[in-house]
Structure formats: C-alpha cells, structure tokens
Tab-separated table of C-alpha atoms in Angstrom:
chain	number	residue	atom	x	y	z
A	1	MET	CA	61.759	89.047	108.071
A	2	ASP	CA	63.417	89.880	104.310
A	3	ILE	CA	65.765	92.750	103.415
A	4	PRO	CA	64.057	95.600	101.304
A	5	LYS	CA	64.469	96.618	98.217
A	6	ILE	CA	65.086	100.179	98.975
A	7	GLY	CA	67.249	100.934	101.616
A	8	LEU	CA	68.972	104.389	103.834
A	9	GLY	CA	72.561	104.738	103.697
A	10	THR	CA	74.587	106.318	106.236
A	11	TRP	CA	77.950	106.861	105.345
A	12	ASN	CA	79.411	109.756	106.614
A	13	LEU	CA	76.696	110.953	109.164
A	14	ARG	CA	77.256	112.235	112.752
A	15	GLY	CA	75.924	113.500	115.126
A	16	LYS	CA	72.283	115.073	115.326
A	17	GLU	CA	72.147	114.981	111.381
A	18	CYS	CA	72.555	112.029	110.873
A	19	GLU	CA	70.006	111.182	114.342
A	20	LYS	CA	67.297	113.232	112.140
A	21	VAL	CA	68.120	111.892	108.801
A	22	VAL	CA	67.311	108.939	109.974
A	23	GLU	CA	64.405	109.683	112.291
A	24	ASN	CA	63.069	111.950	109.113
A	25	ALA	CA	63.239	108.212	106.530
A	26	ILE	CA	62.138	105.976	108.726
A	27	LYS	CA	58.907	107.896	109.329
A	28	ILE	CA	58.467	108.814	105.462
A	29	GLY	CA	59.017	105.096	104.785
A	30	TYR	CA	62.663	103.749	104.816
A	31	ARG	CA	62.566	100.574	106.456
A	32	HIS	CA	65.964	99.469	105.949
A	33	ILE	CA	68.497	101.345	107.630
A	34	ASP	CA	72.490	100.651	106.393
A	35	THR	CA	75.481	101.805	108.916
A	36	ALA	CA	78.484	100.267	109.801
A	37	GLN	CA	81.348	100.466	113.050
A	38	MET	CA	83.621	102.197	109.921
A	39	TYR	CA	81.047	104.550	109.715
A	40	GLY	CA	81.250	105.664	113.695
A	41	ASN	CA	77.523	106.687	114.003
A	42	GLU	CA	76.171	103.291	115.308
A	43	LYS	CA	75.250	105.881	118.475
A	44	GLU	CA	73.291	108.070	116.251
A	45	VAL	CA	71.851	105.623	113.832
A	46	GLY	CA	70.256	104.126	116.683
A	47	ASN	CA	69.002	107.066	118.048
A	48	GLY	CA	66.999	107.753	114.681
A	49	ILE	CA	66.036	104.465	114.907
A	50	LYS	CA	63.936	104.747	118.275
A	51	ASN	CA	62.628	108.823	118.275
A	52	SER	CA	61.157	107.423	114.693
A	53	GLY	CA	58.854	105.727	116.765
A	54	ILE	CA	58.884	102.409	114.029
A	55	ASP	CA	58.038	99.400	115.484
A	56	ARG	CA	61.470	97.315	115.613
A	57	SER	CA	60.093	94.592	113.937
A	58	LYS	CA	58.837	96.743	110.931
A	59	LEU	CA	63.124	97.684	110.743
A	60	PHE	CA	66.087	96.095	108.672
A	61	ILE	CA	68.842	97.207	110.370
A	62	THR	CA	72.555	96.490	109.121
A	63	THR	CA	75.804	96.933	110.552
A	64	LYS	CA	79.349	95.983	109.099
A	65	LEU	CA	82.644	94.703	111.153
A	66	CYS	CA	86.030	95.645	109.992
A	67	SER	CA	89.166	96.671	111.633
A	68	PRO	CA	90.336	95.472	114.494
A	69	ASN	CA	87.429	93.083	115.126
A	70	THR	CA	88.901	90.529	112.669
A	71	THR	CA	89.526	87.316	114.674
A	72	TYR	CA	86.994	85.019	115.857
A	73	ASP	CA	87.039	86.396	119.524
A	74	LEU	CA	86.548	89.570	118.755
A	75	VAL	CA	83.560	89.866	116.232
A	76	ILE	CA	81.449	87.995	118.989
A	77	SER	CA	81.918	91.557	120.857
A	78	GLY	CA	82.314	93.317	118.047
A	79	VAL	CA	78.522	92.896	117.562
A	80	LYS	CA	77.352	92.573	120.919
A	81	GLU	CA	78.848	96.179	120.818
A	82	SER	CA	77.310	96.912	117.330
A	83	LEU	CA	73.846	95.985	119.681
A	84	LYS	CA	74.562	98.153	122.474
A	85	ASN	CA	75.405	100.928	120.021
A	86	LEU	CA	72.320	100.691	118.134
A	87	LYS	CA	70.124	99.866	121.398
A	88	LEU	CA	69.116	96.850	119.818
A	89	ASP	CA	68.861	93.516	120.720
A	90	TYR	CA	69.118	91.611	117.802
A	91	LEU	CA	70.726	92.578	113.988
A	92	ASP	CA	68.916	91.661	110.612
A	93	LEU	CA	72.006	91.559	108.727
A	94	VAL	CA	76.110	91.597	109.381
A	95	LEU	CA	78.382	91.637	107.181
A	96	ILE	CA	82.760	91.593	106.510
A	97	HIS	CA	82.938	94.998	105.160
A	98	GLU	CA	85.774	94.094	103.517
A	99	PRO	CA	88.331	91.067	102.978
A	100	TYR	CA	90.373	89.868	105.973
A	101	ALA	CA	92.495	87.718	106.151
A	102	SER	CA	91.012	86.133	108.973
A	103	SER	CA	87.917	86.507	107.088
A	104	ILE	CA	87.434	82.895	107.057
A	105	GLU	CA	87.100	82.743	111.233
A	106	MET	CA	85.976	86.235	111.405
A	107	TYR	CA	82.025	84.278	109.172
A	108	LYS	CA	81.822	81.751	111.445
A	109	ALA	CA	81.377	83.201	114.335
A	110	LEU	CA	78.841	85.111	112.572
A	111	GLU	CA	77.913	81.843	111.558
A	112	ASP	CA	77.921	80.767	115.216
A	113	LEU	CA	76.026	84.653	116.158
A	114	GLN	CA	73.589	83.439	114.143
A	115	ALA	CA	72.469	80.171	115.772
A	116	LYS	CA	72.021	82.104	118.652
A	117	GLY	CA	69.704	84.501	117.146
A	118	LEU	CA	71.753	87.619	118.054
A	119	VAL	CA	71.918	88.489	114.196
A	120	LYS	CA	69.334	87.428	111.749
A	121	HIS	CA	71.550	87.285	108.315
A	122	ILE	CA	75.236	87.002	108.042
A	123	GLY	CA	76.947	88.339	104.631
A	124	VAL	CA	80.404	90.159	103.174
A	125	SER	CA	81.031	93.223	101.640
A	126	ASN	CA	83.304	94.083	98.685
A	127	PHE	CA	84.206	90.738	97.969
A	128	ASN	CA	86.145	89.587	94.925
A	129	HIS	CA	85.236	86.635	92.628
A	130	ARG	CA	88.135	84.524	94.341
A	131	GLN	CA	87.579	85.865	97.449
A	132	ILE	CA	83.121	84.782	97.740
A	133	ASP	CA	84.754	81.220	95.919
A	134	ASN	CA	86.767	81.077	98.904
A	135	LEU	CA	84.265	81.755	101.264
A	136	LEU	CA	82.025	79.131	99.483
A	137	LYS	CA	84.133	76.547	100.243
A	138	ASN	CA	84.403	77.055	103.634
A	139	CYS	CA	81.649	77.927	104.903
A	140	THR	CA	77.991	76.147	106.784
A	141	ILE	CA	75.630	79.901	105.719
A	142	LEU	CA	75.373	80.544	102.596
A	143	PRO	CA	75.896	84.746	102.599
A	144	TYR	CA	73.291	86.120	102.569
A	145	VAL	CA	73.983	89.019	100.657
A	146	ASN	CA	77.870	90.347	99.172
A	147	GLN	CA	77.799	94.708	99.259
A	148	ILE	CA	79.719	95.697	96.604
A	149	GLU	CA	80.441	98.640	94.294
A	150	ASN	CA	77.566	99.174	91.602
A	151	HIS	CA	76.137	101.654	89.372
A	152	ILE	CA	75.132	102.809	85.970
A	153	PHE	CA	78.843	103.297	84.972
A	154	TYR	CA	80.550	100.357	86.560
A	155	GLN	CA	77.236	97.449	86.575
A	156	ARG	CA	80.253	94.438	87.021
A	157	GLU	CA	76.962	92.571	84.685
A	158	GLU	CA	78.507	89.088	85.104
A	159	TYR	CA	79.954	88.792	88.357
A	160	VAL	CA	76.548	90.649	89.437
A	161	LYS	CA	74.747	87.687	87.172
A	162	TYR	CA	77.350	85.294	89.384
A	163	LEU	CA	76.080	86.004	92.587
A	164	GLN	CA	73.071	85.653	91.918
A	165	SER	CA	73.268	81.659	90.386
A	166	LYS	CA	74.414	81.363	94.002
A	167	GLY	CA	71.783	82.589	96.211
A	168	ILE	CA	73.582	85.797	97.217
A	169	LYS	CA	71.642	88.682	97.280
A	170	VAL	CA	73.509	92.165	95.338
A	171	VAL	CA	73.294	95.453	97.248
A	172	ALA	CA	74.775	98.261	95.678
A	173	TRP	CA	76.812	100.804	97.350
A	174	SER	CA	76.612	104.013	96.021
A	175	PRO	CA	74.490	103.710	93.830
A	176	LEU	CA	74.183	107.300	92.546
A	177	CYS	CA	78.210	107.011	92.627
A	178	ALA	CA	79.348	109.888	95.174
A	179	ASP	CA	78.353	112.001	92.149
A	180	ILE	CA	75.235	113.059	91.466
A	181	SER	CA	76.672	115.693	88.809
A	182	LYS	CA	78.361	112.660	86.673
A	183	ILE	CA	74.435	111.246	86.545
A	184	THR	CA	72.496	114.746	85.705
A	185	SER	CA	75.283	115.629	83.091
A	186	ASN	CA	75.474	113.007	81.117
A	187	GLN	CA	72.790	113.514	78.316
A	188	THR	CA	71.723	109.332	77.627
A	189	ILE	CA	70.456	109.184	81.372
A	190	CYS	CA	68.130	112.869	81.471
A	191	GLU	CA	66.816	112.362	77.724
A	192	ILE	CA	66.057	108.705	78.879
A	193	ALA	CA	64.098	110.773	82.673
A	194	GLN	CA	62.914	113.102	80.481
A	195	LYS	CA	60.455	110.571	78.523
A	196	TYR	CA	59.342	108.986	82.012
A	197	ASP	CA	58.641	112.407	83.666
A	198	LYS	CA	61.794	111.255	86.504
A	199	THR	CA	64.720	112.635	87.396
A	200	PRO	CA	68.530	111.597	86.155
A	201	ALA	CA	68.625	109.983	89.315
A	202	GLN	CA	65.599	108.026	89.753
A	203	VAL	CA	66.807	106.718	86.722
A	204	ALA	CA	69.816	105.553	87.929
A	205	LEU	CA	68.287	103.622	90.777
A	206	LYS	CA	65.873	102.148	88.812
A	207	ILE	CA	67.500	100.487	86.082
A	208	LEU	CA	69.913	98.413	89.162
A	209	LEU	CA	66.529	97.888	90.595
A	210	GLN	CA	65.393	95.909	87.420
A	211	ARG	CA	68.978	93.740	87.481
A	212	ASP	CA	67.371	92.535	91.363
A	213	ILE	CA	69.887	94.668	92.914
A	214	TYR	CA	69.501	96.279	96.501
A	215	ILE	CA	70.178	99.761	96.523
A	216	ILE	CA	70.649	101.924	99.780
A	217	PRO	CA	71.137	105.387	98.412
A	218	LYS	CA	72.343	108.533	100.430
A	219	SER	CA	70.815	111.766	100.896
A	220	LYS	CA	70.121	114.545	103.433
A	221	ASN	CA	67.206	116.120	101.555
A	222	SER	CA	63.411	114.679	102.652
A	223	SER	CA	62.625	115.280	99.078
A	224	ARG	CA	65.379	113.260	97.766
A	225	LEU	CA	64.384	110.791	99.855
A	226	GLU	CA	61.231	110.234	98.995
A	227	GLU	CA	62.539	110.673	94.929
A	228	ASN	CA	64.498	107.654	95.671
A	229	LEU	CA	61.468	105.419	97.530
A	230	ASN	CA	58.975	106.476	94.175
A	231	LEU	CA	60.584	103.701	91.707
A	232	ASN	CA	57.399	102.366	90.571
A	233	PHE	CA	58.054	102.537	87.116
A	234	THR	CA	59.057	100.079	84.708
A	235	ILE	CA	62.936	101.249	81.601
A	236	ASN	CA	61.632	98.817	79.003
A	237	GLU	CA	63.905	96.660	77.325
A	238	ASN	CA	65.736	99.220	74.730
A	239	ASP	CA	65.793	101.793	76.723
A	240	MET	CA	67.804	99.778	79.729
A	241	ASN	CA	70.469	98.566	76.923
A	242	LYS	CA	71.230	102.440	76.116
A	243	LEU	CA	72.030	102.503	79.902
A	244	LYS	CA	73.849	99.589	80.197
A	245	ASN	CA	75.832	100.799	77.083
A	246	LEU	CA	76.976	103.906	79.907
A	247	ASP	CA	79.266	101.301	82.096
A	248	GLU	CA	82.376	101.994	81.708
A	249	GLY	CA	84.004	98.875	83.107
A	250	ARG	CA	85.540	100.068	86.209
A	251	SER	CA	85.352	101.297	89.761
A	252	LEU	CA	84.983	105.018	91.448
A	253	PHE	CA	87.007	104.728	94.315
A	254	GLY	CA	89.870	102.520	93.270
A	255	TRP	CA	88.615	99.062	94.396
A	256	TYR	CA	90.168	95.503	92.538
A	257	SER	CA	88.348	94.167	90.435
A	258	ASP	CA	85.946	91.349	90.273
C-alpha cells in the first residue's frame, strides 16, 4: 500500500483522548496514522486503530525510532516493541526520527527488518541535505520518505525538489505550523481562502499537496478533521505564486537549515 497523501498526526495526543481521536479519524476516512516512540502514545494509537473496526490492510501506519534505540540490535528490538504497543503484525513505515551518529547502523537494521516483512517501507525524518547524501552513499534501499518541517511559512523549495528528484517522498510535519493563528491572521491567505470558499487552513494544506508534499495535520476536533480531508480544489498558478511569496525561509521550531 502506498502512503496516502493526507494522514493524521498524533503528536501530543494522550490517553483516552488519543484513542478516540484516532478511532474517529479512521471512521471519518483517514487511512494514514502517524505516531512515534517519542510521543509516548503508541499503545493508545493502537487501541484507536483496533476500535475503528477498519480492516488493517486498508490502513497505513507510521512510527519513528528515537534514542535510546540507536544501535542495530536496539532498532530490531525497538521495532518489535512498537509492533507490540500498536497491536500490529507489521508496520507500513518506520522512520529514524532524527539524525544520530549511528544513523547508518540504524538504517541497516531497518533494511533487514524490511527484508523480513516486519516493515513495508523505511525512511528518515528531519535529515538535512548533507545527512541525506551521506545516507544515500551508504544504504541499499532508498529511503521511502524524509519527514520534515514544511508549511506555508517554511517551504524549503529547493530541498523539497532535491528529495523528490532522488525519488524520496516528502512528508510535512506541522503543515499548519503548529500555530493556526499565524495562518488565519495572514491577509493573503484569508483573501485566497475566501476566493475558493475554503478556510485559511485548507489553503495552507492545499499548497503543500500541489507541491506533491504529503501532509499529516493534527486535530482533536471532528469538524476540523473532516475539513483537513476536504481538499478537492485547485489553487491557480497566480495564487500559488502569492502563497509561495509568504515563505519566511526559516524554521519556526529551531531546526537546522538544509
């Protein structure tokens, strides 16, 4: 199964609320659920998946490995622990959550897990240009994705195109820049949203999709979950250029440059 264009991010979701949001999102129509060991909610995400009643084969589940699971053996055991937490027989995508000194060793373990069928796809997250190039020189299996900060105010146009030219899919974390007020208060975004009879958030997400970037917005609200899926419109070239001009060229979260 290929990764769906729109998924559900689960950062900062906890407990029963996390279970209900995941269950509800799947029932609404989400088929990609993104979690991570670092989030501390894999068990709750797994419960939400189970409670949704949707056949496993129709879902795409992503998790990410982080410290201390940074050696070959710890990656193997860490993925098995994630499978147990999520109550799954396999994972659709496992990422190295951030660059580590042992990233090459970690990635080798992921390659072996993919060969055994425990993981369908492997990739990385938050790798910059230099780190991706180093991985490409040392890997056997091309990273399926690089999940990076990407939103209307940090578009990283050249880096995105570079990754795509290598056959690596780009998944945007925090596609609404974790501050919806920054989007809803922007005059250009609001004017374009009004023109297309959409919300500012929908416009901010759609610009990413039209750049062939995959998105994992997070929301606890059912109406917003539905809104984030309802992106069946096209922003014309003139308006896309206006939105591209909003790029501030810097991370909003302090990540290093490309």
